[in-house]
CSV table of C-alpha atoms in Angstrom, one decimal:
chain,number,residue,atom,x,y,z
A,21,MET,CA,0.0,0.1,0.0
A,22,ASN,CA,1.2,3.4,-1.0
A,23,LYS,CA,1.5,5.6,2.0
A,24,LYS,CA,2.2,9.0,0.2
A,25,PRO,CA,-1.5,9.8,-0.2
A,26,ILE,CA,-2.1,9.3,3.5
A,27,VAL,CA,0.9,11.3,4.6
A,28,PHE,CA,-0.1,14.1,2.1
A,29,LEU,CA,-3.8,14.2,3.4
A,30,LEU,CA,-2.5,14.5,7.1
A,31,MET,CA,0.0,17.1,6.2
A,32,THR,CA,-2.6,19.1,4.4
A,33,SER,CA,-5.2,19.0,7.3
A,34,PHE,CA,-2.6,20.0,9.7
A,35,CYS,CA,-1.6,22.9,7.6
A,36,LEU,CA,-5.2,23.7,7.2
A,37,ALA,CA,-5.8,23.8,10.9
A,38,VAL,CA,-2.9,26.0,11.7
A,39,ILE,CA,-3.9,28.5,8.9
A,40,ALA,CA,-7.6,28.4,10.2
A,41,CYS,CA,-6.7,29.1,13.9
A,42,GLY,CA,-4.3,31.9,13.2
A,43,GLY,CA,-1.0,29.9,13.1
A,44,GLY,CA,1.1,30.7,16.2
A,45,GLY,CA,4.6,32.0,16.3
A,46,PRO,CA,5.5,35.7,17.1
A,47,LYS,CA,2.0,37.0,15.9
A,48,ALA,CA,0.3,34.9,18.5
A,49,GLU,CA,2.8,35.9,21.1
A,50,ALA,CA,2.3,39.7,20.4
A,51,THR,CA,-1.5,38.9,20.6
A,52,ALA,CA,-1.2,37.0,23.9
A,53,THR,CA,0.9,39.9,25.5
A,54,GLU,CA,-1.5,42.6,24.2
A,55,THR,CA,-4.5,40.5,25.6
A,56,ASP,CA,-2.7,40.4,29.0
A,57,ALA,CA,-2.1,44.1,29.2
A,58,ALA,CA,-5.8,44.7,28.1
A,59,ALA,CA,-7.2,42.4,30.7
A,60,LYS,CA,-5.0,44.3,33.2
A,61,THR,CA,-6.7,47.7,32.2
A,62,THR,CA,-10.2,46.6,31.7
A,63,ASP,CA,-13.1,46.4,34.0
A,64,THR,CA,-13.5,43.7,36.3
A,65,PRO,CA,-16.0,40.7,35.4
A,66,SER,CA,-18.5,42.2,37.8
A,67,ASP,CA,-18.8,45.1,35.7
A,68,TYR,CA,-19.1,43.1,32.6
A,69,ASP,CA,-22.4,43.5,30.6
A,70,PRO,CA,-23.6,39.8,29.3
A,71,LYS,CA,-26.1,41.2,26.8
A,72,ARG,CA,-23.5,43.6,25.4
A,73,GLY,CA,-20.3,41.9,25.6
A,74,GLU,CA,-17.0,43.8,25.8
A,75,GLY,CA,-16.0,46.1,22.9
A,76,LYS,CA,-16.9,49.1,20.9
A,77,PHE,CA,-20.4,48.0,19.7
A,78,ASN,CA,-23.4,48.7,21.7
A,79,GLU,CA,-27.3,49.3,21.0
A,80,SER,CA,-26.5,52.9,20.1
A,81,ASN,CA,-24.3,52.1,17.1
A,82,VAL,CA,-25.7,48.9,15.8
A,83,THR,CA,-29.0,49.4,14.2
A,84,LEU,CA,-30.7,46.7,12.2
A,85,GLY,CA,-33.4,46.7,9.6
A,86,ALA,CA,-34.4,44.4,6.9
A,87,ILE,CA,-31.7,42.1,6.0
A,88,ASP,CA,-29.1,43.6,3.6
A,89,ASN,CA,-28.5,40.9,1.1
A,90,ALA,CA,-25.4,42.7,-0.3
A,91,MET,CA,-23.9,42.9,3.3
A,92,ALA,CA,-24.8,39.3,4.0
A,93,THR,CA,-23.1,38.0,0.6
A,94,LYS,CA,-19.9,39.8,1.8
A,95,GLY,CA,-20.4,38.2,5.2
A,96,GLU,CA,-20.8,34.9,3.7
A,97,ALA,CA,-17.5,35.2,1.6
A,98,ILE,CA,-15.5,36.4,4.8
A,99,SER,CA,-17.0,33.4,6.9
A,100,ALA,CA,-16.1,30.9,4.0
A,101,THR,CA,-12.6,32.1,4.6
A,102,LYS,CA,-12.3,32.5,8.2
A,103,CYS,CA,-15.0,30.8,10.1
A,104,THR,CA,-16.4,27.7,8.5
A,105,SER,CA,-13.3,25.7,9.1
A,106,CYS,CA,-14.5,25.8,12.9
A,107,HIS,CA,-18.2,26.6,12.7
A,108,LYS,CA,-21.1,24.9,10.8
A,109,LEU,CA,-24.4,26.9,9.6
A,110,THR,CA,-26.4,24.4,11.5
A,111,GLU,CA,-26.6,23.7,15.2
A,112,GLU,CA,-24.0,21.0,14.9
A,113,ARG,CA,-20.8,21.6,16.7
A,114,LEU,CA,-17.7,21.2,14.6
A,115,VAL,CA,-14.7,22.8,16.4
A,116,GLY,CA,-16.7,25.6,17.7
A,117,PRO,CA,-20.6,25.9,18.1
A,118,GLY,CA,-22.9,25.8,15.2
A,119,TRP,CA,-24.3,29.1,14.1
A,120,LYS,CA,-28.1,28.3,13.8
A,121,GLY,CA,-29.9,30.5,16.1
A,122,VAL,CA,-27.1,32.5,17.2
A,123,THR,CA,-28.7,35.7,16.4
A,124,THR,CA,-31.8,34.7,18.5
A,125,ARG,CA,-29.8,33.9,21.5
A,126,ASN,CA,-27.5,37.0,21.4
A,127,THR,CA,-27.9,40.7,20.8
A,128,PRO,CA,-26.4,42.0,17.6
A,129,TYR,CA,-23.6,44.4,19.4
A,130,TRP,CA,-22.8,41.1,21.5
A,131,ILE,CA,-22.1,39.0,18.4
A,132,MET,CA,-20.2,41.8,16.8
A,133,ASN,CA,-18.0,42.4,20.0
A,134,PHE,CA,-17.3,38.7,20.1
A,135,ILE,CA,-16.3,38.2,16.7
A,136,SER,CA,-14.1,41.2,16.5
A,137,ASN,CA,-12.5,41.0,19.6
A,138,PRO,CA,-12.9,37.6,21.2
A,139,ASP,CA,-10.1,37.5,23.9
A,140,PRO,CA,-11.6,39.8,26.6
A,141,MET,CA,-15.0,38.1,26.4
A,142,ILE,CA,-13.6,34.7,26.6
A,143,GLU,CA,-12.1,35.9,30.0
A,144,LYS,CA,-15.4,37.5,31.2
A,145,ASP,CA,-18.5,36.2,29.4
A,146,PRO,CA,-20.2,33.1,31.3
A,147,LYS,CA,-21.9,31.9,28.0
A,148,VAL,CA,-18.5,32.0,26.1
A,149,GLN,CA,-16.7,30.2,29.1
A,150,ALA,CA,-19.5,27.4,29.1
A,151,GLN,CA,-18.9,27.0,25.3
A,152,LEU,CA,-15.0,26.8,25.8
A,153,GLU,CA,-15.5,24.0,28.3
A,154,LEU,CA,-17.4,21.8,25.6
A,155,CYS,CA,-15.3,22.7,22.8
A,156,LEU,CA,-11.9,23.0,24.4
A,157,VAL,CA,-10.6,25.5,21.7
A,158,ARG,CA,-10.4,29.2,22.2
A,159,MET,CA,-11.7,31.4,19.2
A,160,PRO,CA,-8.9,33.0,17.6
A,161,ASN,CA,-8.9,36.7,16.8
A,162,GLN,CA,-9.4,36.7,13.2
A,163,GLY,CA,-8.4,40.4,12.7
A,164,LEU,CA,-11.9,41.5,11.5
A,165,THR,CA,-12.6,44.9,10.5
A,166,ASP,CA,-15.9,46.6,12.0
A,167,THR,CA,-17.2,46.3,8.5
A,168,ASP,CA,-16.5,42.5,8.2
A,169,ALA,CA,-18.0,41.9,11.7
A,170,ARG,CA,-21.2,43.9,10.4
A,171,GLU,CA,-21.3,41.9,7.4
A,172,ILE,CA,-20.8,38.5,9.2
A,173,LEU,CA,-23.8,39.6,11.6
A,174,GLU,CA,-25.7,40.1,8.5
A,175,PHE,CA,-25.0,36.7,7.2
A,176,MET,CA,-25.9,35.0,10.4
A,177,ARG,CA,-29.2,37.0,10.5
A,178,LYS,CA,-29.8,35.6,7.0
A,179,ASN,CA,-29.0,32.1,8.0
A,180,ASP,CA,-31.4,32.3,10.8
A,181,GLY,CA,-34.2,33.6,8.6
A,182,THR,CA,-34.4,36.8,10.7
A,183,LYS,CA,-36.8,39.4,9.2
């Protein structure tokens, strides 16, 4: 039996997993250092608002109307690159939890805060900590822009069939 295809498949899977989860190395170390510094200067968990999360987004700067299909299409493309290696669009867990119903369980600004800056919320949010215990893998910071986060939210809304 020729073992080359099996070795190639294993190597490719490993490389994809490393790329999808942000790699490691110097950038990850810098991010960890920045996270430690941010954790020391942010509010304590008792000041944490579990409906809003932690970040720049809140009810006054995230307004929703009907689903914007152009934004949802862009969000789908971003999620195909950065999210679907760990998340399914159904309720089924892959590496991370499935996305179905996420917009009914969380506020829009909580979702945008979490996907754009997950580290502080992983440390403080009880729902995120419970998911971490189930999934055993921290969500990496994907370096999303504010626009990326909004477009992914719109795609999540469309996936949930939100009106």
